């Protein structure tokens, strides 16, 4: 039988020779990484939502200048383009956030399964 370098490394990291402990350690580490990702993406989403809200107010105020102001129409158009891009980014991040939450649930199940084996 050949060496199992990755399993041996897990055994060393978790301090146990029992496979269920090794895999539980792995799944707990993955769960923590997903939790960090969820927290990070959540913060980014909140920041984008704030930017989108503020920009919507700016667009509304910029539109109040009317079409005859030197800069306002171009500025409003540019802000509208940026607004759309940030809304698209927010929608994509929300999809990633949903996937990460599903991954968290999966990892919790994996940890529980290893607990049953112990």
Coordinates of N, CA, C and O in Angstrom, one line a residue:
X1 N 0.8 -1.2 0.0 CA 0.0 0.0 0.0 C 0.9 1.2 0.0 O 1.9 1.3 0.7
X2 N 0.6 2.2 -0.8 CA 1.4 3.4 -1.0 C 1.1 4.4 0.2 O 0.2 4.3 1.0
X3 N 2.0 5.4 0.3 CA 1.8 6.4 1.3 C 0.6 7.3 1.0 O 0.2 7.5 -0.1
X4 N 0.0 7.7 2.1 CA -1.1 8.6 2.0 C -0.7 9.9 2.6 O -1.1 10.3 3.7
X5 N 0.0 10.7 1.8 CA 0.6 12.0 2.3 C -0.5 12.9 2.8 O -0.3 13.6 3.9
X6 N -1.6 13.1 2.1 CA -2.6 14.0 2.5 C -3.3 13.5 3.8 O -3.6 14.4 4.7
X7 N -3.6 12.3 3.9 CA -4.2 11.7 5.1 C -3.3 11.8 6.3 O -3.6 12.2 7.4
X8 N -2.0 11.5 6.0 CA -1.0 11.6 7.1 C -0.9 13.0 7.6 O -0.7 13.3 8.8
X9 N -1.0 14.0 6.7 CA -0.9 15.4 7.0 C -2.1 15.8 7.9 O -2.0 16.5 8.9
X10 N -3.3 15.3 7.5 CA -4.5 15.5 8.3 C -4.3 15.0 9.7 O -4.7 15.6 10.7
X11 N -3.8 13.7 9.8 CA -3.6 13.1 11.1 C -2.7 14.0 12.0 O -3.0 14.1 13.2
X12 N -1.7 14.5 11.4 CA -0.7 15.3 12.1 C -1.4 16.6 12.6 O -1.3 17.0 13.7
X13 N -2.2 17.2 11.7 CA -2.8 18.5 12.0 C -3.9 18.3 13.1 O -4.0 19.2 14.0
X14 N -4.7 17.3 13.1 CA -5.7 17.1 14.0 C -5.3 16.4 15.3 O -6.0 16.4 16.3
X15 N -4.1 15.8 15.3 CA -3.5 15.1 16.4 C -4.2 13.8 16.7 O -4.2 13.4 17.9
X16 N -4.7 13.1 15.7 CA -5.3 11.8 15.9 C -5.0 10.9 14.7 O -4.9 11.4 13.6
X17 N -5.0 9.6 15.0 CA -4.8 8.6 13.9 C -6.1 8.1 13.5 O -6.2 7.3 12.6
X18 N -7.2 8.5 14.1 CA -8.5 8.0 13.7 C -9.1 8.8 12.5 O -9.1 10.0 12.6
X19 N -9.5 8.1 11.5 CA -9.9 8.8 10.3 C -11.1 9.7 10.5 O -11.2 10.8 9.9
X20 N -12.1 9.3 11.4 CA -13.2 10.2 11.6 C -12.8 11.5 12.2 O -13.3 12.5 11.9
X21 N -11.7 11.5 13.0 CA -11.2 12.7 13.6 C -10.6 13.6 12.5 O -10.7 14.8 12.5
X22 N -9.8 12.9 11.6 CA -9.1 13.6 10.6 C -10.1 14.3 9.6 O -10.0 15.5 9.3
X23 N -11.1 13.5 9.2 CA -12.1 14.1 8.3 C -13.0 15.2 9.0 O -13.3 16.2 8.4
X24 N -13.3 14.9 10.3 CA -14.1 16.0 11.0 C -13.3 17.2 11.0 O -13.8 18.3 10.8
X25 N -12.0 17.1 11.3 CA -11.1 18.3 11.4 C -11.1 19.0 10.0 O -11.3 20.2 9.9
X26 N -11.0 18.3 8.9 CA -11.1 18.8 7.6 C -12.4 19.6 7.3 O -12.4 20.7 6.9
X27 N -13.5 18.9 7.7 CA -14.8 19.5 7.4 C -15.1 20.7 8.3 O -15.7 21.7 7.9
X28 N -14.6 20.7 9.5 CA -14.7 21.9 10.4 C -13.9 23.1 9.8 O -14.4 24.2 9.8
X29 N -12.7 22.8 9.3 CA -11.9 23.8 8.7 C -12.6 24.4 7.5 O -12.6 25.6 7.3
X30 N -13.2 23.5 6.7 CA -13.9 24.0 5.5 C -15.1 24.8 5.9 O -15.4 25.9 5.3
X31 N -15.8 24.4 6.9 CA -17.0 25.1 7.4 C -16.5 26.5 7.9 O -17.2 27.5 7.6
X32 N -15.4 26.6 8.6 CA -14.9 27.9 9.0 C -14.6 28.8 7.8 O -14.8 30.0 7.9
X33 N -14.0 28.3 6.8 CA -13.6 29.0 5.6 C -14.9 29.6 4.9 O -14.9 30.7 4.5
X34 N -15.9 28.7 4.9 CA -17.2 29.2 4.3 C -17.8 30.3 5.1 O -18.4 31.2 4.6
X35 N -17.8 30.1 6.5 CA -18.3 31.1 7.4 C -17.6 32.5 7.1 O -18.2 33.5 7.0
X36 N -16.3 32.4 7.0 CA -15.5 33.7 6.7 C -15.9 34.2 5.3 O -16.1 35.5 5.2
X37 N -16.1 33.4 4.3 CA -16.6 33.8 3.0 C -17.9 34.5 3.1 O -18.2 35.6 2.5
X38 N -18.9 33.9 3.8 CA -20.2 34.4 4.0 C -20.1 35.8 4.6 O -20.8 36.7 4.2
X39 N -19.3 35.9 5.7 CA -19.2 37.2 6.4 C -18.6 38.2 5.4 O -19.1 39.4 5.4
X40 N -17.6 37.9 4.7 CA -16.9 38.8 3.8 C -17.9 39.3 2.7 O -18.0 40.5 2.4
X41 N -18.6 38.3 2.0 CA -19.5 38.7 1.0 C -20.7 39.5 1.5 O -21.1 40.4 0.9
X42 N -21.1 39.1 2.7 CA -22.2 39.9 3.3 C -21.8 41.4 3.5 O -22.6 42.3 3.3
X43 N -20.6 41.6 4.0 CA -20.1 42.9 4.1 C -20.0 43.7 2.8 O -20.4 44.8 2.7
X44 N -19.5 43.0 1.8 CA -19.4 43.6 0.4 C -20.8 43.9 -0.1 O -21.0 45.0 -0.7
X45 N -21.8 43.0 0.1 CA -23.2 43.3 -0.3 C -23.7 44.5 0.4 O -24.4 45.4 -0.3
X46 N -23.5 44.6 1.7 CA -24.0 45.7 2.4 C -23.4 47.0 1.9 O -24.1 48.1 1.8
X47 N -22.1 47.0 1.6 CA -21.4 48.2 1.1 C -22.0 48.6 -0.2 O -22.2 49.8 -0.5
X48 N -22.2 47.6 -1.1 CA -22.7 47.9 -2.4 C -24.2 48.4 -2.3 O -24.5 49.4 -3.0
X49 N -25.0 47.9 -1.4 CA -26.3 48.3 -1.3 C -26.3 49.8 -0.8 O -27.1 50.6 -1.3
X50 N -25.4 50.2 0.1 CA -25.3 51.6 0.5 C -24.9 52.5 -0.6 O -25.4 53.6 -0.8
X51 N -23.9 52.0 -1.5 CA -23.5 52.8 -2.6 C -24.6 53.0 -3.6 O -24.8 54.1 -4.2
X52 N -25.4 51.9 -3.8 CA -26.5 52.0 -4.8 C -27.5 52.9 -4.3 O -28.1 53.8 -5.1
X53 N -27.8 52.9 -3.0 CA -28.8 53.8 -2.5 C -28.4 55.3 -2.6 O -29.2 56.1 -3.0
X54 N -27.1 55.5 -2.2 CA -26.6 56.9 -2.3 C -26.6 57.4 -3.7 O -26.9 58.5 -4.0
X55 N -26.2 56.5 -4.7 CA -26.1 56.9 -6.1 C -27.5 57.2 -6.6 O -27.7 58.1 -7.4
X56 N -28.5 56.4 -6.2 CA -29.9 56.7 -6.6 C -30.3 58.1 -6.2 O -30.9 58.8 -7.0
X57 N -29.9 58.5 -5.0 CA -30.3 59.8 -4.6 C -29.5 60.9 -5.4 O -30.1 61.9 -5.8
X58 N -28.3 60.6 -5.7 CA -27.5 61.5 -6.5 C -28.1 61.6 -7.9 O -28.1 62.7 -8.5
X59 N -28.5 60.5 -8.5 CA -29.1 60.5 -9.8 C -30.3 61.4 -9.8 O -30.5 62.2 -10.7
X60 N -31.1 61.2 -8.8 CA -32.4 61.9 -8.7 C -32.1 63.4 -8.5 O -32.7 64.3 -9.2
X61 N -31.1 63.8 -7.7 CA -30.7 65.2 -7.6 C -30.1 65.7 -8.9 O -30.4 66.9 -9.3
X62 N -29.3 64.9 -9.5 CA -28.7 65.4 -10.8 C -29.7 65.6 -11.9 O -29.6 66.5 -12.7
X63 N -30.8 64.8 -11.9 CA -31.9 64.9 -12.9 C -32.6 66.2 -12.6 O -33.2 66.8 -13.6
X64 N -32.6 66.7 -11.4 CA -33.4 68.0 -11.1 C -32.7 69.2 -11.8 O -33.4 70.2 -11.9
X65 N -31.5 69.1 -12.2 CA -30.8 70.2 -12.9 C -31.4 70.4 -14.3 O -31.3 71.5 -14.9
X66 N -32.0 69.4 -14.8 CA -32.6 69.5 -16.2 C -31.5 69.3 -17.3 O -30.3 69.3 -17.0
X67 N -32.0 69.2 -18.5 CA -31.1 68.9 -19.7 C -30.3 70.1 -20.1 O -29.4 69.9 -20.9
X68 N -30.5 71.3 -19.6 CA -29.7 72.4 -20.1 C -28.5 72.8 -19.3 O -27.8 73.7 -19.6
X69 N -28.2 72.0 -18.2 CA -27.0 72.3 -17.4 C -25.9 71.6 -18.1 O -26.0 70.6 -18.8
X70 N -24.7 72.3 -18.0 CA -23.5 71.8 -18.8 C -23.1 70.4 -18.4 O -22.7 69.6 -19.4
X71 N -23.1 70.0 -17.2 CA -22.5 68.7 -16.8 C -23.5 67.7 -16.4 O -23.3 66.5 -16.5
X72 N -24.6 68.1 -15.8 CA -25.6 67.2 -15.2 C -26.1 66.1 -16.0 O -26.1 64.9 -15.6
X73 N -26.5 66.3 -17.3 CA -27.0 65.2 -18.1 C -25.9 64.1 -18.3 O -26.2 62.9 -18.2
X74 N -24.7 64.5 -18.6 CA -23.6 63.5 -18.7 C -23.3 62.8 -17.4 O -23.1 61.5 -17.4
X75 N -23.3 63.5 -16.3 CA -23.0 62.9 -15.0 C -24.1 61.9 -14.7 O -23.8 60.8 -14.2
X76 N -25.4 62.3 -14.9 CA -26.5 61.4 -14.6 C -26.4 60.1 -15.5 O -26.6 59.0 -14.9
X77 N -26.0 60.2 -16.7 CA -25.9 59.1 -17.6 C -24.7 58.2 -17.1 O -24.9 56.9 -17.0
X78 N -23.6 58.8 -16.7 CA -22.5 58.0 -16.2 C -22.8 57.3 -14.9 O -22.5 56.1 -14.7
X79 N -23.5 58.0 -14.0 CA -23.9 57.4 -12.7 C -24.9 56.3 -13.0 O -24.9 55.2 -12.3
X80 N -25.8 56.4 -14.0 CA -26.7 55.4 -14.3 C -26.0 54.1 -14.8 O -26.4 53.0 -14.4
X81 N -25.0 54.3 -15.6 CA -24.2 53.1 -16.0 C -23.5 52.4 -14.8 O -23.5 51.2 -14.7
X82 N -22.9 53.2 -14.0 CA -22.2 52.7 -12.8 C -23.3 52.0 -11.9 O -23.0 50.9 -11.4
X83 N -24.4 52.6 -11.8 CA -25.5 52.0 -10.9 C -25.9 50.6 -11.5 O -26.0 49.7 -10.7
X84 N -26.0 50.5 -12.8 CA -26.4 49.2 -13.3 C -25.3 48.2 -13.1 O -25.6 47.0 -12.7
X85 N -24.1 48.6 -13.3 CA -23.0 47.6 -13.1 C -23.0 47.2 -11.6 O -22.8 46.0 -11.3
X86 N -23.1 48.1 -10.7 CA -23.1 47.7 -9.3 C -24.3 46.8 -8.9 O -24.2 45.9 -8.1
X87 N -25.4 47.1 -9.5 CA -26.6 46.2 -9.3 C -26.3 44.8 -9.8 O -26.7 43.8 -9.2
X88 N -25.7 44.7 -10.9 CA -25.3 43.4 -11.5 C -24.3 42.7 -10.6 O -24.5 41.5 -10.4
X89 N -23.3 43.4 -10.1 CA -22.4 42.8 -9.2 C -23.0 42.3 -7.9 O -22.8 41.2 -7.4
X90 N -23.9 43.2 -7.4 CA -24.7 42.8 -6.2 C -25.5 41.5 -6.4 O -25.5 40.6 -5.6
X91 N -26.2 41.4 -7.5 CA -27.0 40.2 -7.9 C -26.1 39.0 -7.9 O -26.4 37.9 -7.4
X92 N -24.9 39.1 -8.6 CA -24.0 38.0 -8.7 C -23.5 37.6 -7.3 O -23.4 36.4 -7.0
X93 N -23.1 38.6 -6.5 CA -22.6 38.3 -5.1 C -23.7 37.6 -4.3 O -23.4 36.7 -3.5
X94 N -25.0 38.0 -4.5 CA -26.1 37.4 -3.8 C -26.2 35.9 -4.2 O -26.5 35.0 -3.3
X95 N -25.9 35.6 -5.4 CA -25.9 34.2 -5.9 C -24.8 33.4 -5.2 O -25.0 32.3 -4.7
X96 N -23.6 34.0 -5.2 CA -22.5 33.4 -4.5 C -22.8 33.2 -3.0 O -22.5 32.1 -2.4
X97 N -23.4 34.2 -2.4 CA -23.8 34.1 -1.0 C -24.7 32.9 -0.8 O -24.6 32.1 0.2
X98 N -25.7 32.7 -1.6 CA -26.6 31.6 -1.5 C -25.9 30.3 -1.6 O -26.1 29.3 -0.9
X99 N -25.0 30.2 -2.6 CA -24.2 29.0 -2.8 C -23.3 28.7 -1.5 O -23.2 27.5 -1.1
X100 N -22.7 29.8 -1.0 CA -21.9 29.6 0.2 C -22.7 29.1 1.4 O -22.3 28.2 2.2
X101 N -23.9 29.6 1.5 CA -24.8 29.2 2.6 C -25.2 27.7 2.4 O -25.3 27.0 3.4
X102 N -25.4 27.3 1.2 CA -25.7 25.9 0.9 C -24.5 25.1 1.3 O -24.6 24.0 1.9
X103 N -23.3 25.6 1.0 CA -22.1 24.9 1.3 C -21.9 24.7 2.8 O -21.4 23.7 3.3
X104 N -22.3 25.8 3.6 CA -22.2 25.7 5.0 C -23.1 24.6 5.6 O -22.7 23.8 6.4
X105 N -24.3 24.5 5.1 CA -25.2 23.5 5.5 C -24.6 22.1 5.2 O -24.7 21.2 6.0
X106 N -24.0 22.0 4.0 CA -23.4 20.7 3.6 C -22.3 20.3 4.6 O -22.2 19.2 5.0
X107 N -21.4 21.3 4.9 CA -20.3 21.0 5.8 C -20.8 20.7 7.2 O -20.2 19.8 7.8
X108 N -21.8 21.3 7.6 CA -22.4 21.0 8.9 C -22.9 19.5 8.9 O -22.7 18.8 9.9
X109 N -23.5 19.1 7.8 CA -23.9 17.7 7.7 C -22.7 16.8 7.7 O -22.7 15.7 8.4
X110 N -21.6 17.2 7.0 CA -20.4 16.4 7.0 C -19.8 16.2 8.4 O -19.4 15.1 8.8
X111 N -19.8 17.3 9.2 CA -19.2 17.2 10.5 C -20.1 16.3 11.4 O -19.6 15.5 12.1
X112 N -21.4 16.5 11.2 CA -22.3 15.6 12.0 C -22.2 14.1 11.7 O -22.2 13.3 12.5
X113 N -22.0 13.8 10.4 CA -21.7 12.5 10.0 C -20.5 11.9 10.6 O -20.5 10.7 11.1
X114 N -19.4 12.7 10.7 CA -18.2 12.2 11.3 C -18.4 12.0 12.8 O -17.8 11.1 13.4
X115 N -19.3 12.9 13.4 CA -19.6 12.7 14.9 C -20.3 11.4 15.1 O -20.0 10.7 16.1
X116 N -21.1 11.0 14.2 CA -21.9 9.7 14.3 C -20.9 8.5 14.2 O -21.2 7.5 14.8
X117 N -19.8 8.7 13.4 CA -18.9 7.6 13.2 C -17.9 7.5 14.5 O -17.3 6.5 14.6
X118 N -17.9 8.5 15.3 CA -17.0 8.5 16.4 C -17.6 7.9 17.6 O -17.7 7.0 18.3

